[in-house]
């Protein structure tokens, strides 16, 4: 029985764990950062909380005799992905990243690509707008510097403290979010701009499609750079890689 660690916090990580559950040749643990108060139920044993940097993760990989590490974290979780690359190299553990392809703009999309949150704030401009912030709670602070806008903020857990702006509405909800409901949301809040990450995948594409349908501007934050590690785009490809990695780990007596 080989031990596999999945770095998660994404739908793909959960689906991958579900596919691996019950395999006779693998014991799977899913790792969550512990950001959300009530995380979604997971199909395999879970550990919660940081490892203490790349060194901490490397020590965990050794102590737990992990044979394969799967980085299935969100494409904007750059620190943990960099730590995974360093830790796997230090501990001599095979690493594969599962990364969704980014969305590409198509006809009718009105995207402005920006590097980061401060640039997104500037891209909104000086005139008051009605802005849907489709970002994580910890990324909202810089919008306090642009209090002229009305903000709609959606997050898994409540935003506390709230943004230091006079006009902000908060919605607590967990995806996936389908296009028809996203369209309703944009209409009911009279949204004229969305600030979003290029997460890829279907679960959060609804707002992008809804923006296109309504001719609404999207300020799209570019993805952070990823470490140069072997990576695939589908759960199927992870399973094939694991089949090979586990066989060769067994042959090496890991
Ligand atoms: N960033 C996003 O937009 C986004 C969106 C959806 C879901 N998520 C998920 O939310 C989690 C945190 O994202 P983030 O952007 O805050 O990460 P991050 O900035 O890359 O990581 C910050 C620190 O959080 C800990 N950490 C992150 N992911 C972890 C995991 N899966 N298991 C254990 N520790 C983890 C690590 O602490 P130590 O250094 O102490 O090990 C890491 O150094 C990730 O699991 C990610 O997949 C992120």
mmCIF file of C-alpha atoms and ligand atoms in Angstrom:
data_model
loop_
_atom_site.group_PDB
_atom_site.id
_atom_site.type_symbol
_atom_site.label_atom_id
_atom_site.label_comp_id
_atom_site.label_asym_id
_atom_site.label_seq_id
_atom_site.Cartn_x
_atom_site.Cartn_y
_atom_site.Cartn_z
ATOM 1 C CA UNK A 1 0.000 0.000 0.000
ATOM 2 C CA UNK A 2 1.532 3.315 -1.121
ATOM 3 C CA UNK A 3 0.744 6.599 0.550
ATOM 4 C CA UNK A 4 -0.484 9.536 -1.511
ATOM 5 C CA UNK A 5 -0.875 13.118 -0.337
ATOM 6 C CA UNK A 6 -3.213 15.417 -2.246
ATOM 7 C CA UNK A 7 -2.870 19.140 -1.600
ATOM 8 C CA UNK A 8 -6.450 20.279 -2.033
ATOM 9 C CA UNK A 9 -8.925 23.036 -1.412
ATOM 10 C CA UNK A 10 -10.458 22.636 -4.871
ATOM 11 C CA UNK A 11 -13.287 20.714 -6.470
ATOM 12 C CA UNK A 12 -10.764 18.755 -8.548
ATOM 13 C CA UNK A 13 -8.928 17.599 -5.426
ATOM 14 C CA UNK A 14 -12.180 16.313 -3.975
ATOM 15 C CA UNK A 15 -13.132 14.542 -7.211
ATOM 16 C CA UNK A 16 -9.657 13.033 -7.489
ATOM 17 C CA UNK A 17 -9.833 11.767 -3.909
ATOM 18 C CA UNK A 18 -13.219 10.211 -4.667
ATOM 19 C CA UNK A 19 -11.714 8.403 -7.659
ATOM 20 C CA UNK A 20 -8.830 7.050 -5.549
ATOM 21 C CA UNK A 21 -10.888 6.037 -2.528
ATOM 22 C CA UNK A 22 -11.040 2.306 -2.075
ATOM 23 C CA UNK A 23 -7.986 1.517 -4.191
ATOM 24 C CA UNK A 24 -6.197 -1.487 -2.746
ATOM 25 C CA UNK A 25 -2.736 -0.157 -3.640
ATOM 26 C CA UNK A 26 -3.029 3.387 -2.218
ATOM 27 C CA UNK A 27 -3.841 5.168 1.037
ATOM 28 C CA UNK A 28 -4.863 8.732 0.275
ATOM 29 C CA UNK A 29 -4.787 11.771 2.549
ATOM 30 C CA UNK A 30 -6.207 15.123 1.483
ATOM 31 C CA UNK A 31 -4.643 18.273 2.878
ATOM 32 C CA UNK A 32 -6.626 21.488 3.407
ATOM 33 C CA UNK A 33 -5.250 24.846 4.485
ATOM 34 C CA UNK A 34 -8.130 25.359 6.916
ATOM 35 C CA UNK A 35 -9.329 28.638 5.421
ATOM 36 C CA UNK A 36 -13.066 27.899 5.457
ATOM 37 C CA UNK A 37 -14.970 27.441 8.691
ATOM 38 C CA UNK A 38 -17.008 24.463 7.439
ATOM 39 C CA UNK A 39 -15.171 22.834 4.529
ATOM 40 C CA UNK A 40 -17.044 20.530 2.149
ATOM 41 C CA UNK A 41 -17.120 16.860 3.210
ATOM 42 C CA UNK A 42 -14.253 14.914 1.674
ATOM 43 C CA UNK A 43 -14.194 11.301 0.517
ATOM 44 C CA UNK A 44 -10.846 10.383 2.175
ATOM 45 C CA UNK A 45 -9.094 11.183 5.474
ATOM 46 C CA UNK A 46 -8.251 14.881 5.763
ATOM 47 C CA UNK A 47 -5.518 16.807 7.526
ATOM 48 C CA UNK A 48 -6.050 20.504 8.108
ATOM 49 C CA UNK A 49 -3.589 23.401 8.440
ATOM 50 C CA UNK A 50 -0.221 24.509 7.089
ATOM 51 C CA UNK A 51 2.920 22.374 7.240
ATOM 52 C CA UNK A 52 5.309 25.192 8.159
ATOM 53 C CA UNK A 53 6.742 26.091 4.768
ATOM 54 C CA UNK A 54 8.568 23.875 2.292
ATOM 55 C CA UNK A 55 10.781 22.441 5.043
ATOM 56 C CA UNK A 56 7.758 21.472 7.116
ATOM 57 C CA UNK A 57 6.128 19.836 4.120
ATOM 58 C CA UNK A 58 9.331 17.952 3.283
ATOM 59 C CA UNK A 59 9.506 16.685 6.878
ATOM 60 C CA UNK A 60 5.863 15.564 6.661
ATOM 61 C CA UNK A 61 6.484 13.734 3.361
ATOM 62 C CA UNK A 62 9.380 11.855 4.938
ATOM 63 C CA UNK A 63 7.690 11.130 8.262
ATOM 64 C CA UNK A 64 4.529 9.851 6.579
ATOM 65 C CA UNK A 65 6.483 7.925 3.923
ATOM 66 C CA UNK A 66 4.528 9.584 1.133
ATOM 67 C CA UNK A 67 5.217 7.934 -2.234
ATOM 68 C CA UNK A 68 3.494 10.519 -4.424
ATOM 69 C CA UNK A 69 2.421 14.130 -3.928
ATOM 70 C CA UNK A 70 -0.375 15.641 -6.009
ATOM 71 C CA UNK A 71 -0.634 19.418 -6.017
ATOM 72 C CA UNK A 72 -4.312 19.959 -6.786
ATOM 73 C CA UNK A 73 -4.480 23.406 -5.207
ATOM 74 C CA UNK A 74 -6.109 26.419 -6.842
ATOM 75 C CA UNK A 75 -4.069 28.080 -9.625
ATOM 76 C CA UNK A 76 -3.802 31.253 -7.488
ATOM 77 C CA UNK A 77 -2.446 29.414 -4.428
ATOM 78 C CA UNK A 78 1.125 30.167 -5.485
ATOM 79 C CA UNK A 79 2.908 29.742 -2.158
ATOM 80 C CA UNK A 80 1.796 26.196 -1.470
ATOM 81 C CA UNK A 81 2.599 25.166 -5.070
ATOM 82 C CA UNK A 82 6.112 26.584 -4.758
ATOM 83 C CA UNK A 83 6.498 24.843 -1.384
ATOM 84 C CA UNK A 84 5.307 21.562 -2.895
ATOM 85 C CA UNK A 85 7.926 21.778 -5.644
ATOM 86 C CA UNK A 86 10.739 22.467 -3.143
ATOM 87 C CA UNK A 87 9.586 19.903 -0.599
ATOM 88 C CA UNK A 88 9.175 17.136 -3.164
ATOM 89 C CA UNK A 89 12.680 17.804 -4.483
ATOM 90 C CA UNK A 90 14.192 17.828 -0.980
ATOM 91 C CA UNK A 91 12.349 14.708 0.189
ATOM 92 C CA UNK A 92 12.785 12.844 -3.114
ATOM 93 C CA UNK A 93 9.036 12.386 -3.579
ATOM 94 C CA UNK A 94 7.352 12.289 -6.963
ATOM 95 C CA UNK A 95 5.185 15.325 -7.608
ATOM 96 C CA UNK A 96 2.459 15.989 -10.132
ATOM 97 C CA UNK A 97 0.438 19.192 -10.403
ATOM 98 C CA UNK A 98 -3.188 19.101 -11.499
ATOM 99 C CA UNK A 99 -3.930 22.488 -13.047
ATOM 100 C CA UNK A 100 -7.045 23.556 -14.870
ATOM 101 C CA UNK A 101 -6.465 25.316 -18.160
ATOM 102 C CA UNK A 102 -7.137 29.043 -17.924
ATOM 103 C CA UNK A 103 -10.242 30.402 -19.657
ATOM 104 C CA UNK A 104 -9.630 32.193 -22.937
ATOM 105 C CA UNK A 105 -11.640 35.253 -23.966
ATOM 106 C CA UNK A 106 -14.030 34.646 -26.854
ATOM 107 C CA UNK A 107 -16.091 36.927 -29.085
ATOM 108 C CA UNK A 108 -18.275 39.203 -26.971
ATOM 109 C CA UNK A 109 -16.050 39.084 -23.887
ATOM 110 C CA UNK A 110 -14.902 42.481 -22.573
ATOM 111 C CA UNK A 111 -11.859 41.525 -20.517
ATOM 112 C CA UNK A 112 -9.133 43.785 -19.190
ATOM 113 C CA UNK A 113 -6.261 41.668 -17.914
ATOM 114 C CA UNK A 114 -4.396 42.933 -14.860
ATOM 115 C CA UNK A 115 -1.469 41.616 -12.865
ATOM 116 C CA UNK A 116 -2.814 41.885 -9.346
ATOM 117 C CA UNK A 117 -5.452 43.362 -7.042
ATOM 118 C CA UNK A 118 -3.976 46.915 -6.861
ATOM 119 C CA UNK A 119 -3.958 47.028 -10.678
ATOM 120 C CA UNK A 120 -7.569 45.790 -10.679
ATOM 121 C CA UNK A 121 -8.504 48.649 -8.337
ATOM 122 C CA UNK A 122 -6.861 51.161 -10.711
ATOM 123 C CA UNK A 123 -8.537 49.572 -13.754
ATOM 124 C CA UNK A 124 -11.970 50.357 -12.285
ATOM 125 C CA UNK A 125 -11.198 54.049 -12.815
ATOM 126 C CA UNK A 126 -12.257 57.127 -10.854
ATOM 127 C CA UNK A 127 -15.982 57.216 -11.786
ATOM 128 C CA UNK A 128 -18.325 55.278 -9.481
ATOM 129 C CA UNK A 129 -19.211 51.805 -10.756
ATOM 130 C CA UNK A 130 -21.200 48.867 -9.504
ATOM 131 C CA UNK A 131 -18.637 46.113 -9.089
ATOM 132 C CA UNK A 132 -18.962 42.403 -8.363
ATOM 133 C CA UNK A 133 -15.817 41.256 -6.548
ATOM 134 C CA UNK A 134 -15.429 37.524 -7.251
ATOM 135 C CA UNK A 135 -12.292 37.231 -5.133
ATOM 136 C CA UNK A 136 -11.215 35.628 -1.887
ATOM 137 C CA UNK A 137 -11.803 37.400 1.418
ATOM 138 C CA UNK A 138 -8.112 38.095 1.953
ATOM 139 C CA UNK A 139 -7.827 39.912 -1.398
ATOM 140 C CA UNK A 140 -10.461 42.570 -0.763
ATOM 141 C CA UNK A 141 -8.594 45.140 1.349
ATOM 142 C CA UNK A 142 -7.109 47.185 -1.540
ATOM 143 C CA UNK A 143 -10.649 48.070 -2.706
ATOM 144 C CA UNK A 144 -10.920 50.206 0.420
ATOM 145 C CA UNK A 145 -8.767 52.711 -1.523
ATOM 146 C CA UNK A 146 -11.605 53.134 -4.071
ATOM 147 C CA UNK A 147 -14.644 53.920 -1.886
ATOM 148 C CA UNK A 148 -16.523 55.642 -4.741
ATOM 149 C CA UNK A 149 -17.722 52.289 -6.118
ATOM 150 C CA UNK A 150 -20.629 50.114 -4.985
ATOM 151 C CA UNK A 151 -19.341 46.614 -4.260
ATOM 152 C CA UNK A 152 -21.039 43.248 -4.288
ATOM 153 C CA UNK A 153 -18.869 40.743 -2.442
ATOM 154 C CA UNK A 154 -19.505 37.011 -2.500
ATOM 155 C CA UNK A 155 -17.558 34.693 -0.225
ATOM 156 C CA UNK A 156 -17.808 31.267 1.399
ATOM 157 C CA UNK A 157 -17.469 32.722 4.907
ATOM 158 C CA UNK A 158 -18.589 36.205 5.991
ATOM 159 C CA UNK A 159 -16.161 39.068 5.355
ATOM 160 C CA UNK A 160 -15.043 40.258 8.774
ATOM 161 C CA UNK A 161 -14.203 43.065 9.226
ATOM 162 C CA UNK A 162 -16.229 44.435 6.315
ATOM 163 C CA UNK A 163 -14.647 46.622 3.644
ATOM 164 C CA UNK A 164 -14.046 50.229 4.774
ATOM 165 C CA UNK A 165 -16.316 51.612 2.037
ATOM 166 C CA UNK A 166 -19.797 53.189 2.297
ATOM 167 C CA UNK A 167 -21.486 50.943 -0.263
ATOM 168 C CA UNK A 168 -20.914 47.204 -0.019
ATOM 169 C CA UNK A 169 -23.328 44.284 -0.142
ATOM 170 C CA UNK A 170 -22.241 40.849 1.044
ATOM 171 C CA UNK A 171 -23.469 37.482 -0.180
ATOM 172 C CA UNK A 172 -22.327 34.290 1.521
ATOM 173 C CA UNK A 173 -22.452 31.365 -0.918
ATOM 174 C CA UNK A 174 -20.439 28.361 -2.051
ATOM 175 C CA UNK A 175 -20.087 27.370 -5.729
ATOM 176 C CA UNK A 176 -20.633 25.985 -8.243
ATOM 177 C CA UNK A 177 -22.510 28.924 -9.715
ATOM 178 C CA UNK A 178 -24.494 28.324 -12.902
ATOM 179 C CA UNK A 179 -24.884 30.969 -15.595
ATOM 180 C CA UNK A 180 -28.646 31.661 -15.243
ATOM 181 C CA UNK A 181 -28.312 32.440 -11.528
ATOM 182 C CA UNK A 182 -25.213 34.551 -12.196
ATOM 183 C CA UNK A 183 -27.148 36.521 -14.796
ATOM 184 C CA UNK A 184 -29.876 37.179 -12.224
ATOM 185 C CA UNK A 185 -27.287 38.301 -9.708
ATOM 186 C CA UNK A 186 -25.731 40.750 -12.183
ATOM 187 C CA UNK A 187 -29.148 42.155 -13.092
ATOM 188 C CA UNK A 188 -30.522 42.436 -9.569
ATOM 189 C CA UNK A 189 -27.423 44.321 -8.366
ATOM 190 C CA UNK A 190 -27.114 46.374 -11.596
ATOM 191 C CA UNK A 191 -23.484 45.268 -11.891
ATOM 192 C CA UNK A 192 -21.360 46.942 -14.585
ATOM 193 C CA UNK A 193 -17.958 45.417 -13.821
ATOM 194 C CA UNK A 194 -16.662 42.123 -12.410
ATOM 195 C CA UNK A 195 -13.240 41.582 -10.881
ATOM 196 C CA UNK A 196 -12.317 37.919 -11.216
ATOM 197 C CA UNK A 197 -9.486 35.407 -11.281
ATOM 198 C CA UNK A 198 -8.879 33.206 -14.274
ATOM 199 C CA UNK A 199 -9.655 30.063 -12.307
ATOM 200 C CA UNK A 200 -10.524 27.854 -15.287
ATOM 201 C CA UNK A 201 -12.975 24.963 -15.066
ATOM 202 C CA UNK A 202 -16.758 25.019 -15.135
ATOM 203 C CA UNK A 203 -17.693 25.684 -11.507
ATOM 204 C CA UNK A 204 -17.149 29.461 -11.600
ATOM 205 C CA UNK A 205 -17.397 30.135 -15.348
ATOM 206 C CA UNK A 206 -21.079 31.080 -15.044
ATOM 207 C CA UNK A 207 -20.280 34.689 -14.130
ATOM 208 C CA UNK A 208 -17.937 35.044 -17.111
ATOM 209 C CA UNK A 209 -20.579 33.727 -19.519
ATOM 210 C CA UNK A 210 -23.226 35.904 -17.863
ATOM 211 C CA UNK A 211 -20.976 38.979 -18.192
ATOM 212 C CA UNK A 212 -20.517 38.236 -21.881
ATOM 213 C CA UNK A 213 -24.267 37.875 -22.392
ATOM 214 C CA UNK A 214 -24.881 41.237 -20.740
ATOM 215 C CA UNK A 215 -21.882 43.074 -22.222
ATOM 216 C CA UNK A 216 -20.370 43.628 -18.776
ATOM 217 C CA UNK A 217 -16.676 44.387 -18.350
ATOM 218 C CA UNK A 218 -14.493 41.788 -16.614
ATOM 219 C CA UNK A 219 -11.261 42.815 -14.961
ATOM 220 C CA UNK A 220 -9.395 39.542 -15.043
ATOM 221 C CA UNK A 221 -6.412 38.968 -12.794
ATOM 222 C CA UNK A 222 -3.652 37.013 -14.506
ATOM 223 C CA UNK A 223 -2.469 33.788 -12.923
ATOM 224 C CA UNK A 224 0.634 33.899 -10.762
ATOM 225 C CA UNK A 225 3.660 31.995 -12.112
ATOM 226 C CA UNK A 226 3.812 28.283 -11.283
ATOM 227 C CA UNK A 227 6.886 26.220 -10.495
ATOM 228 C CA UNK A 228 8.250 24.112 -13.357
ATOM 229 C CA UNK A 229 6.947 20.702 -12.332
ATOM 230 C CA UNK A 230 5.227 17.930 -14.290
ATOM 231 C CA UNK A 231 1.594 18.889 -14.632
ATOM 232 C CA UNK A 232 -1.616 17.629 -16.195
ATOM 233 C CA UNK A 233 -5.051 19.114 -16.748
ATOM 234 C CA UNK A 234 -7.433 16.272 -15.980
ATOM 235 C CA UNK A 235 -8.189 13.846 -13.178
ATOM 236 C CA UNK A 236 -7.915 11.019 -15.716
ATOM 237 C CA UNK A 237 -4.323 12.032 -16.439
ATOM 238 C CA UNK A 238 -3.490 12.057 -12.711
ATOM 239 C CA UNK A 239 -4.829 8.513 -12.367
ATOM 240 C CA UNK A 240 -2.662 7.288 -15.272
ATOM 241 C CA UNK A 241 0.399 9.027 -13.813
ATOM 242 C CA UNK A 242 -0.278 7.497 -10.394
ATOM 243 C CA UNK A 243 -0.691 4.017 -11.843
ATOM 244 C CA UNK A 244 2.810 4.335 -13.230
ATOM 245 C CA UNK A 245 4.321 6.140 -10.216
ATOM 246 C CA UNK A 246 2.968 3.632 -7.696
ATOM 247 C CA UNK A 247 4.197 0.652 -9.663
ATOM 248 C CA UNK A 248 7.702 2.072 -9.916
ATOM 249 C CA UNK A 249 7.710 3.179 -6.254
ATOM 250 C CA UNK A 250 6.823 -0.383 -5.269
ATOM 251 C CA UNK A 251 9.636 -1.683 -7.446
ATOM 252 C CA UNK A 252 12.023 0.709 -5.663
ATOM 253 C CA UNK A 253 10.730 -0.492 -2.282
ATOM 254 C CA UNK A 254 9.368 2.929 -1.233
HETATM 255 N N1 LIG B 1 -6.104 31.429 -3.778
HETATM 256 C C1 LIG B 1 -7.305 31.183 -4.271
HETATM 257 O O1 LIG B 1 -7.841 31.953 -5.084
HETATM 258 C C2 LIG B 1 -8.055 29.949 -3.877
HETATM 259 C C3 LIG B 1 -9.327 29.721 -4.415
HETATM 260 C C4 LIG B 1 -10.021 28.556 -4.074
HETATM 261 C C5 LIG B 1 -9.442 27.663 -3.206
HETATM 262 N N2 LIG B 1 -8.207 27.918 -2.690
HETATM 263 C C6 LIG B 1 -7.608 26.937 -1.782
HETATM 264 O O2 LIG B 1 -7.458 27.563 -0.531
HETATM 265 C C7 LIG B 1 -6.251 27.130 0.100
HETATM 266 C C8 LIG B 1 -5.409 28.320 0.497
HETATM 267 O O3 LIG B 1 -5.139 29.084 -0.655
HETATM 268 P P1 LIG B 1 -4.110 30.307 -0.569
HETATM 269 O O4 LIG B 1 -4.175 31.028 -1.863
HETATM 270 O O5 LIG B 1 -4.291 31.028 0.717
HETATM 271 O O6 LIG B 1 -2.733 29.481 -0.508
HETATM 272 P P2 LIG B 1 -1.209 29.991 -0.544
HETATM 273 O O7 LIG B 1 -1.179 31.471 -0.413
HETATM 274 O O8 LIG B 1 -0.520 29.379 -1.698
HETATM 275 O O9 LIG B 1 -0.623 29.284 0.748
HETATM 276 C C9 LIG B 1 -0.398 29.963 1.979
HETATM 277 C C10 LIG B 1 -0.091 28.942 3.042
HETATM 278 O O10 LIG B 1 -1.273 28.213 3.372
HETATM 279 C C11 LIG B 1 -0.949 26.849 3.631
HETATM 280 N N3 LIG B 1 -1.645 26.021 2.638
HETATM 281 C C12 LIG B 1 -2.170 26.384 1.438
HETATM 282 N N4 LIG B 1 -2.798 25.370 0.849
HETATM 283 C C13 LIG B 1 -2.671 24.311 1.691
HETATM 284 C C14 LIG B 1 -3.133 22.962 1.642
HETATM 285 N N5 LIG B 1 -3.853 22.483 0.608
HETATM 286 N N6 LIG B 1 -2.817 22.148 2.686
HETATM 287 C C15 LIG B 1 -2.095 22.630 3.752
HETATM 288 N N7 LIG B 1 -1.649 23.881 3.858
HETATM 289 C C16 LIG B 1 -1.936 24.724 2.825
HETATM 290 C C17 LIG B 1 0.551 26.747 3.517
HETATM 291 O O11 LIG B 1 1.064 26.985 4.822
HETATM 292 P P3 LIG B 1 2.468 26.384 5.305
HETATM 293 O O12 LIG B 1 3.516 27.179 4.600
HETATM 294 O O13 LIG B 1 2.452 26.565 6.785
HETATM 295 O O14 LIG B 1 2.507 24.936 4.884
HETATM 296 C C18 LIG B 1 0.904 27.883 2.588
HETATM 297 O O15 LIG B 1 2.221 28.356 2.717
HETATM 298 C C19 LIG B 1 -5.582 26.166 -0.868
HETATM 299 O O16 LIG B 1 -5.865 24.867 -0.442
HETATM 300 C C20 LIG B 1 -6.232 26.473 -2.202
HETATM 301 O O17 LIG B 1 -6.294 25.329 -3.036
HETATM 302 C C21 LIG B 1 -7.500 29.034 -3.001
#
